[in-house]
Coordinates of C-alpha atoms in Angstrom, one line a residue:
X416 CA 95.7 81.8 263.3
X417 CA 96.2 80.3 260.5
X418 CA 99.2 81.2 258.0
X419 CA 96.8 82.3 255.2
X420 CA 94.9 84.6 257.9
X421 CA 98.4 85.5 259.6
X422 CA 99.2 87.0 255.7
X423 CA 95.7 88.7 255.4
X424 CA 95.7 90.2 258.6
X425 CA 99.3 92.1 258.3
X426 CA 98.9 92.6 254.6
X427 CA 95.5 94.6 255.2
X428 CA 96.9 96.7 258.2
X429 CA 97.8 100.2 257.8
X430 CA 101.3 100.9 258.8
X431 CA 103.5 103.1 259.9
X432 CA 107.5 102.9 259.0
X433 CA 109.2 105.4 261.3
X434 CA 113.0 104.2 261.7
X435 CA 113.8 103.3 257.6
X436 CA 117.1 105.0 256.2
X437 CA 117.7 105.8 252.8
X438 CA 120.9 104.7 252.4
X439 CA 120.0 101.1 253.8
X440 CA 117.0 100.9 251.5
X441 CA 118.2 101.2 248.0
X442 CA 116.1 98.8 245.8
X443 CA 117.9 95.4 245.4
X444 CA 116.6 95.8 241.7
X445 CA 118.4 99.0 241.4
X446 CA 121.4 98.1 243.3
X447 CA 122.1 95.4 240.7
X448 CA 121.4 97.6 237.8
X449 CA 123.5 100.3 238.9
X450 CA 126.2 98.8 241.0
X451 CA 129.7 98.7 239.6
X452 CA 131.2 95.6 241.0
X453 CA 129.6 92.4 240.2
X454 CA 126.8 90.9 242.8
X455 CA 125.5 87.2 243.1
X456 CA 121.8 87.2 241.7
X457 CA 120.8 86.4 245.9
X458 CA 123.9 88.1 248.1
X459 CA 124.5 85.7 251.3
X460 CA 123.7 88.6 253.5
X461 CA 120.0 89.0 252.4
X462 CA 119.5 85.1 254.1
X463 CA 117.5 84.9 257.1
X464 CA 119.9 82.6 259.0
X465 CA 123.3 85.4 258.1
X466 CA 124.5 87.2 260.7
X467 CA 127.1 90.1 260.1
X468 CA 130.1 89.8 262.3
X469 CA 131.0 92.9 262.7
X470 CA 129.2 96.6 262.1
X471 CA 132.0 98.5 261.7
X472 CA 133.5 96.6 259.0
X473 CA 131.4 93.7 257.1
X474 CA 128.4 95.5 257.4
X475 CA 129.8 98.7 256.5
X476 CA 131.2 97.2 253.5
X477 CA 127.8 96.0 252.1
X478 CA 126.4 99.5 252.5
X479 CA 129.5 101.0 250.6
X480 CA 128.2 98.4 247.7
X481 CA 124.5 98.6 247.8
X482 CA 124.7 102.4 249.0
X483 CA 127.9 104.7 248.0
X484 CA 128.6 102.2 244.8
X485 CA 125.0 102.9 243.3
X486 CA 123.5 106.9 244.6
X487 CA 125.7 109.1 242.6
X488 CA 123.5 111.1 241.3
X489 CA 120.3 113.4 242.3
X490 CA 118.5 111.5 239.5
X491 CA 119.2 108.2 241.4
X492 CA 118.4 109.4 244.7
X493 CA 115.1 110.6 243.2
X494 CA 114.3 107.4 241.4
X495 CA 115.6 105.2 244.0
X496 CA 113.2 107.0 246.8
X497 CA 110.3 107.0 244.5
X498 CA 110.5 102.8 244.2
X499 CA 110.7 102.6 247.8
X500 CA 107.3 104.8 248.3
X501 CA 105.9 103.0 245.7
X502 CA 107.0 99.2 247.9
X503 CA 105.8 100.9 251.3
X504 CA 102.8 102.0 249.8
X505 CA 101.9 98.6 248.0
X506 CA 102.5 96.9 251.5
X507 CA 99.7 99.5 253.0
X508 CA 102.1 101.8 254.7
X509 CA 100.6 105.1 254.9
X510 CA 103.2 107.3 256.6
X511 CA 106.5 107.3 256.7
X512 CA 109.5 108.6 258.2
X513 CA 112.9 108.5 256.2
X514 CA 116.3 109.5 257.0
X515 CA 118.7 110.8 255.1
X516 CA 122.3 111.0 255.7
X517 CA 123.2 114.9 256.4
X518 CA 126.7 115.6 254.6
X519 CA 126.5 112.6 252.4
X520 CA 125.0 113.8 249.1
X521 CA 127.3 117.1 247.6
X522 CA 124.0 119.1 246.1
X523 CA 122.4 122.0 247.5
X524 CA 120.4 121.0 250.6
X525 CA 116.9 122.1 248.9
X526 CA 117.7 120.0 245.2
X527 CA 118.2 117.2 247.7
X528 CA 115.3 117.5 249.7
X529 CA 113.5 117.7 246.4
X530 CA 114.7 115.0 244.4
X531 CA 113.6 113.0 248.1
X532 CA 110.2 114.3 248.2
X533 CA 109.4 113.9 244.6
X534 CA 107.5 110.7 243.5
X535 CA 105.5 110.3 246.4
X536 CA 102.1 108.2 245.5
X537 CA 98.9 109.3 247.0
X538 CA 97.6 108.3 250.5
X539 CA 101.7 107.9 250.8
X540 CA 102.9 110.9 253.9
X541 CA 106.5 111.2 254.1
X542 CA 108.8 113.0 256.6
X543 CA 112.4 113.2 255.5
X544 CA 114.7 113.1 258.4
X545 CA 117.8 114.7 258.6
X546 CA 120.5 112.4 260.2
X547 CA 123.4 113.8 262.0
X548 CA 126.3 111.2 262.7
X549 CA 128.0 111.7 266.0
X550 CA 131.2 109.5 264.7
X551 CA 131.9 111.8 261.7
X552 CA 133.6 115.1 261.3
X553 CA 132.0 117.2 263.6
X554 CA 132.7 120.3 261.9
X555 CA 131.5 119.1 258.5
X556 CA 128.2 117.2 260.0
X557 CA 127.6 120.3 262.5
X558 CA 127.8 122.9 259.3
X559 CA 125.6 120.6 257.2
X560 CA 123.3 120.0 259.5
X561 CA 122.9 123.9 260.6
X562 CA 121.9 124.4 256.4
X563 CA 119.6 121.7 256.5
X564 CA 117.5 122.4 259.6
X565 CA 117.0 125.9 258.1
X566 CA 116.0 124.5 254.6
X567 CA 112.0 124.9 254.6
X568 CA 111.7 121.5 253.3
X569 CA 113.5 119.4 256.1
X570 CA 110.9 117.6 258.7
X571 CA 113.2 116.2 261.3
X572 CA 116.6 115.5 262.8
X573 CA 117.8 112.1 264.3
X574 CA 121.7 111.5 265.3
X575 CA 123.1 108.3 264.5
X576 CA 126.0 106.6 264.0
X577 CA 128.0 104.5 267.0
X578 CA 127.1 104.8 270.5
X579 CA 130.8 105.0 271.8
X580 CA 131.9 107.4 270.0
X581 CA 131.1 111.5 269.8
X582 CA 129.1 113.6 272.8
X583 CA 125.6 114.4 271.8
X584 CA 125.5 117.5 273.8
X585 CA 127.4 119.2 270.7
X586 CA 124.2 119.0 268.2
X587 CA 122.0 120.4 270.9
X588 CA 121.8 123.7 269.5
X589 CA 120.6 121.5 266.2
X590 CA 118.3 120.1 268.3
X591 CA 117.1 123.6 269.7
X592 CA 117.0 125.2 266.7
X593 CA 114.8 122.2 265.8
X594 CA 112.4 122.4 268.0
X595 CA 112.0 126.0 267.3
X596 CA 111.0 125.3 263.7
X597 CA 108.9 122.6 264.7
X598 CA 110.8 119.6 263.2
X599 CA 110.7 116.0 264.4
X600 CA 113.2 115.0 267.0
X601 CA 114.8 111.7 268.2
X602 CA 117.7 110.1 268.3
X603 CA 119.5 106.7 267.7
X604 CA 120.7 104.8 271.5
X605 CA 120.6 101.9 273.3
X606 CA 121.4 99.3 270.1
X607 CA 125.1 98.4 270.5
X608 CA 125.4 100.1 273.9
X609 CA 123.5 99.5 276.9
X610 CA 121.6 101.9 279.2
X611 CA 123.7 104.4 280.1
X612 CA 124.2 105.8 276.3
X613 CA 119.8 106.0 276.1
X614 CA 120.0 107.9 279.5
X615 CA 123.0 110.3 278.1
X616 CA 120.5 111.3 275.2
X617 CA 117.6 111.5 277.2
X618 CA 119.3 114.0 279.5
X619 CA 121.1 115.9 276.8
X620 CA 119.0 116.3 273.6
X621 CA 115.5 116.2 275.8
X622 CA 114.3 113.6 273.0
X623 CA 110.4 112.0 272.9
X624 CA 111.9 109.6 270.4
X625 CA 114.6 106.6 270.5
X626 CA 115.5 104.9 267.5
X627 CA 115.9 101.2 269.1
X628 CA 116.1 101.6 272.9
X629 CA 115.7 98.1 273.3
X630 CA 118.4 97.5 275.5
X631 CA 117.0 99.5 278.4
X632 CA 115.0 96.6 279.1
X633 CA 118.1 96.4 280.9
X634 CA 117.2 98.5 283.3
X635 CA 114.1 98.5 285.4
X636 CA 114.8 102.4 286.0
X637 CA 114.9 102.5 282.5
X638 CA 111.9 101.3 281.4
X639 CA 110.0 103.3 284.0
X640 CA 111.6 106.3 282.7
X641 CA 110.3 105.8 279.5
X642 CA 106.6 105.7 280.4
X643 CA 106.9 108.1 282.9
X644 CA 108.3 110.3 280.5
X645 CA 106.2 109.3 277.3
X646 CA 109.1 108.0 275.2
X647 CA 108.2 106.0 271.9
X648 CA 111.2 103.6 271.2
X649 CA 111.0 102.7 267.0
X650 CA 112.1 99.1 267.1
X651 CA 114.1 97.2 264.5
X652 CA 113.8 93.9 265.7
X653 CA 115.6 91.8 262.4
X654 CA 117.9 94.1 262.0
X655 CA 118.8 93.5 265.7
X656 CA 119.1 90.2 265.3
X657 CA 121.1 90.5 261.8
X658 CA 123.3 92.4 264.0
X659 CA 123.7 89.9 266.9
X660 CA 122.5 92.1 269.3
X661 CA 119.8 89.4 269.9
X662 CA 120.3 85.4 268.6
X663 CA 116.7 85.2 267.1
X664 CA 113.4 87.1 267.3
X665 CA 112.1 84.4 270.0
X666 CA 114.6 86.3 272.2
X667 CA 114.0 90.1 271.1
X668 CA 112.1 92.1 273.7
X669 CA 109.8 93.9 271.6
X670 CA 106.9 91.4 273.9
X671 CA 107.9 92.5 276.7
X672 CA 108.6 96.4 276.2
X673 CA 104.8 96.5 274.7
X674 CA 103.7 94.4 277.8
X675 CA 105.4 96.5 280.2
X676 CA 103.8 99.3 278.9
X677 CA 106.6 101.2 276.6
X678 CA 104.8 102.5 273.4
X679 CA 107.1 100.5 270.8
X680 CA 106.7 100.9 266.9
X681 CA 108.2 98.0 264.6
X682 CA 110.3 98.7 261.5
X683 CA 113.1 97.9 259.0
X684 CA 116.1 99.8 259.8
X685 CA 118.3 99.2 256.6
X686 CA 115.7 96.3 254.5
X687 CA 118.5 96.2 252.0
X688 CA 121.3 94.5 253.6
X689 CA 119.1 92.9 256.0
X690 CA 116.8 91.3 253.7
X691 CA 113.1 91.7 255.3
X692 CA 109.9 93.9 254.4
X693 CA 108.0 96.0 256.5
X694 CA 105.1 93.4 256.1
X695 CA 107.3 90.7 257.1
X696 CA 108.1 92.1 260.9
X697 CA 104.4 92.4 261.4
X698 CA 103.9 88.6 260.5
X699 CA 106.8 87.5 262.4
X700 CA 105.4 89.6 265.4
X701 CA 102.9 86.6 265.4
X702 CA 104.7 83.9 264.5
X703 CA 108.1 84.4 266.2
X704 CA 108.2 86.9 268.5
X705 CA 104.9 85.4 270.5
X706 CA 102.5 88.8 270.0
X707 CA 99.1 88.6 269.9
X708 CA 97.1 89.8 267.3
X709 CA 95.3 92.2 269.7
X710 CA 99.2 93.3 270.7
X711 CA 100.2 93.8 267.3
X712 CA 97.2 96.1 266.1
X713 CA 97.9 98.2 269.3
X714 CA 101.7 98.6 268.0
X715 CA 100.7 99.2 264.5
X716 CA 98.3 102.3 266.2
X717 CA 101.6 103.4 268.7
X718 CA 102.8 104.9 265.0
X719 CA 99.9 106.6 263.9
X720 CA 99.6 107.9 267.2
X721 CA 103.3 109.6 266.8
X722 CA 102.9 110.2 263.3
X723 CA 103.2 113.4 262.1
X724 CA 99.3 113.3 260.2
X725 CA 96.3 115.4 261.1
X726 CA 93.9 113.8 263.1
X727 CA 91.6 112.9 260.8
X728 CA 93.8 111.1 258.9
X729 CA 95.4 109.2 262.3
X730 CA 91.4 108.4 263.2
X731 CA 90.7 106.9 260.3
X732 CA 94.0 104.7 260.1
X733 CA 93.3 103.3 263.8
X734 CA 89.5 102.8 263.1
X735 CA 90.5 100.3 260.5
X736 CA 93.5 98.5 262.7
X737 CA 90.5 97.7 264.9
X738 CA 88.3 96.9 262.5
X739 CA 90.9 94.5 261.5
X740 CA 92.2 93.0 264.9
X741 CA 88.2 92.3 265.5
X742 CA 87.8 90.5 263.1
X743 CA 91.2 88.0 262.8
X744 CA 91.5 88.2 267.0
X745 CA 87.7 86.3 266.1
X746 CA 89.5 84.2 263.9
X747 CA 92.7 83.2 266.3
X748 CA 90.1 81.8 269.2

């Protein structure tokens, strides 16, 4: 394909972003506006050829700028969300799963939720995710996260937050009461840590959905586990390589997971301090990562397929992604 069709084709497809957190998406535009310490006009970390040296720390620290230094206010979490539906839904996204940082924002868990779900454009679904970090105060997280998952307006929980740290089994009775109410469940593993951290959440929250899980291409049991089981893993691939867990996307497994028959979704992570659009992974699915376009409309249906939408609405998004890989597949031959 050409690079003019290669731009058609990923522009037109309906997506799905299902592994996006707030606090790593804050508009550049706003983050200059509002932040208080002084930013170059194009920070060195946005570059594709950066890499961040260390997640704890230099990482970290670009988040407390482009995140804690600007969202202060409910009237700035409500603006800032409202620009990022507006972005996702200019780049044809049509559902969307966002999480939110549980215990970070001192308001009322419903004036939260609502400044989040306010601005929302049509043909724009969003699911706000509540995300419980396993490396924070447990008692503070825990008790957030209890007012939260009882809040009508919640849609999911995820735990984040590093691998090595914290035992999962203490939010299961988040995750229980979860599922009771219906709510979307998954979990981050398997990014920094190998294996053995996806199979500890697989065994102890009883989870459909990993946020990355790439690393248990690691493990042949692994990756049998997951289709036996029917786990979706919602891939980051840039932000894997921005965070050396891979050199380059030549080198990300995203080709083989899908080939091996793991249902794999493709998103942004944290765009903000990694630099990329939604729109951009799908093109550099083709270009980069060595997908076909055939391979990449199947990945772009895997989300609709786990989306939380009726099924008319999922019907008529996958009738158009094949639509669309009939006619540029044509156009690759």
């Amino acid at each position: 394909m050409s690079p003019v069709d290669i731009d058609s084709f990923v522009t037109a497809l309906p997506k799905c972003e299902v592994h996006l957190h707030f606090e790593g998406a804050v508009p550049m535009r706003l983050v200059q506006e509002w932040c208080t310490e002084e930013l170059p006009e194009a920070p060195p970390w946005r570059r594709r050829d950066y890499r961040y040296g260390s997640f704890a720390t230099e990482f970290s620290e670009v988040m407390r700028v482009t995140w804690r230094g600007t969202c202060d206010t409910l009237e700035r979490l409500d603006v800032a969300s409202t620009e990022i539906y507006r972005d996702l839904a200019a780049q044809n996204v049509l559902y969307l799963e966002m999480s939110i940082g549980i215990g970070a924002y001192p308001y009322p868990p419903a004036e939260t939720l609502a400044a989040f779900k306010n601005g929302i454009p049509d043909g724009l679904t969003v699911r706000i995710i509540g995300g419980l970090s396993r490396d924070r105060d447990f008692k503070l997280i825990h008790d957030a996260g209890t007012a939260y998952a009882a809040c009508g307006a919640l849609n999911g929980l995820d735990l984040h937050g590093l691998e090595s740290e914290g035992d999962p089994r203490m939010f299961l009775d988040l995750y229980e009461m979860g599922r009771e109410r219906g709510l979307i469940l998954k979990a981050h593993a398997g990014e920094m840590s190998g294996p053995d951290s996806i199979v500890s959440i697989l065994d102890s929250l009883n989870v459909k959905r990993i946020e990355h899980g790439v690393r248990g291409i690691e493990s042949d049991a692994l990756v049998q586990r997951y289709i036996d089981e029917d786990i979706t893993l919602d891939l980051c691939p840039w932000s894997n390589v921005k965070l050396g867990v891979y050199p380059d996307l030549k080198c990300h497994p995203v080709r083989d997971l899908h080939r091996r028959g793991v249902r794999v979704t493709v998103n942004t992570d944290d765009p903000t301090p990694f630099g990329q659009t939604l729109t951009e992974e799908y093109s550099w699915l083709l270009t980069e990562c060595g997908l076909s376009v055939e391979e990449v409309g199947a990945i772009a249906k895997n989300g609709f397929v786990i989306a939380d939408l009726d099924e008319r609405a999922k019907g008529q998004a996958i009738r158009k992604i094949d639509a669309l890989v009939s006619k540029y597949a044509k156009a690759s031959r």
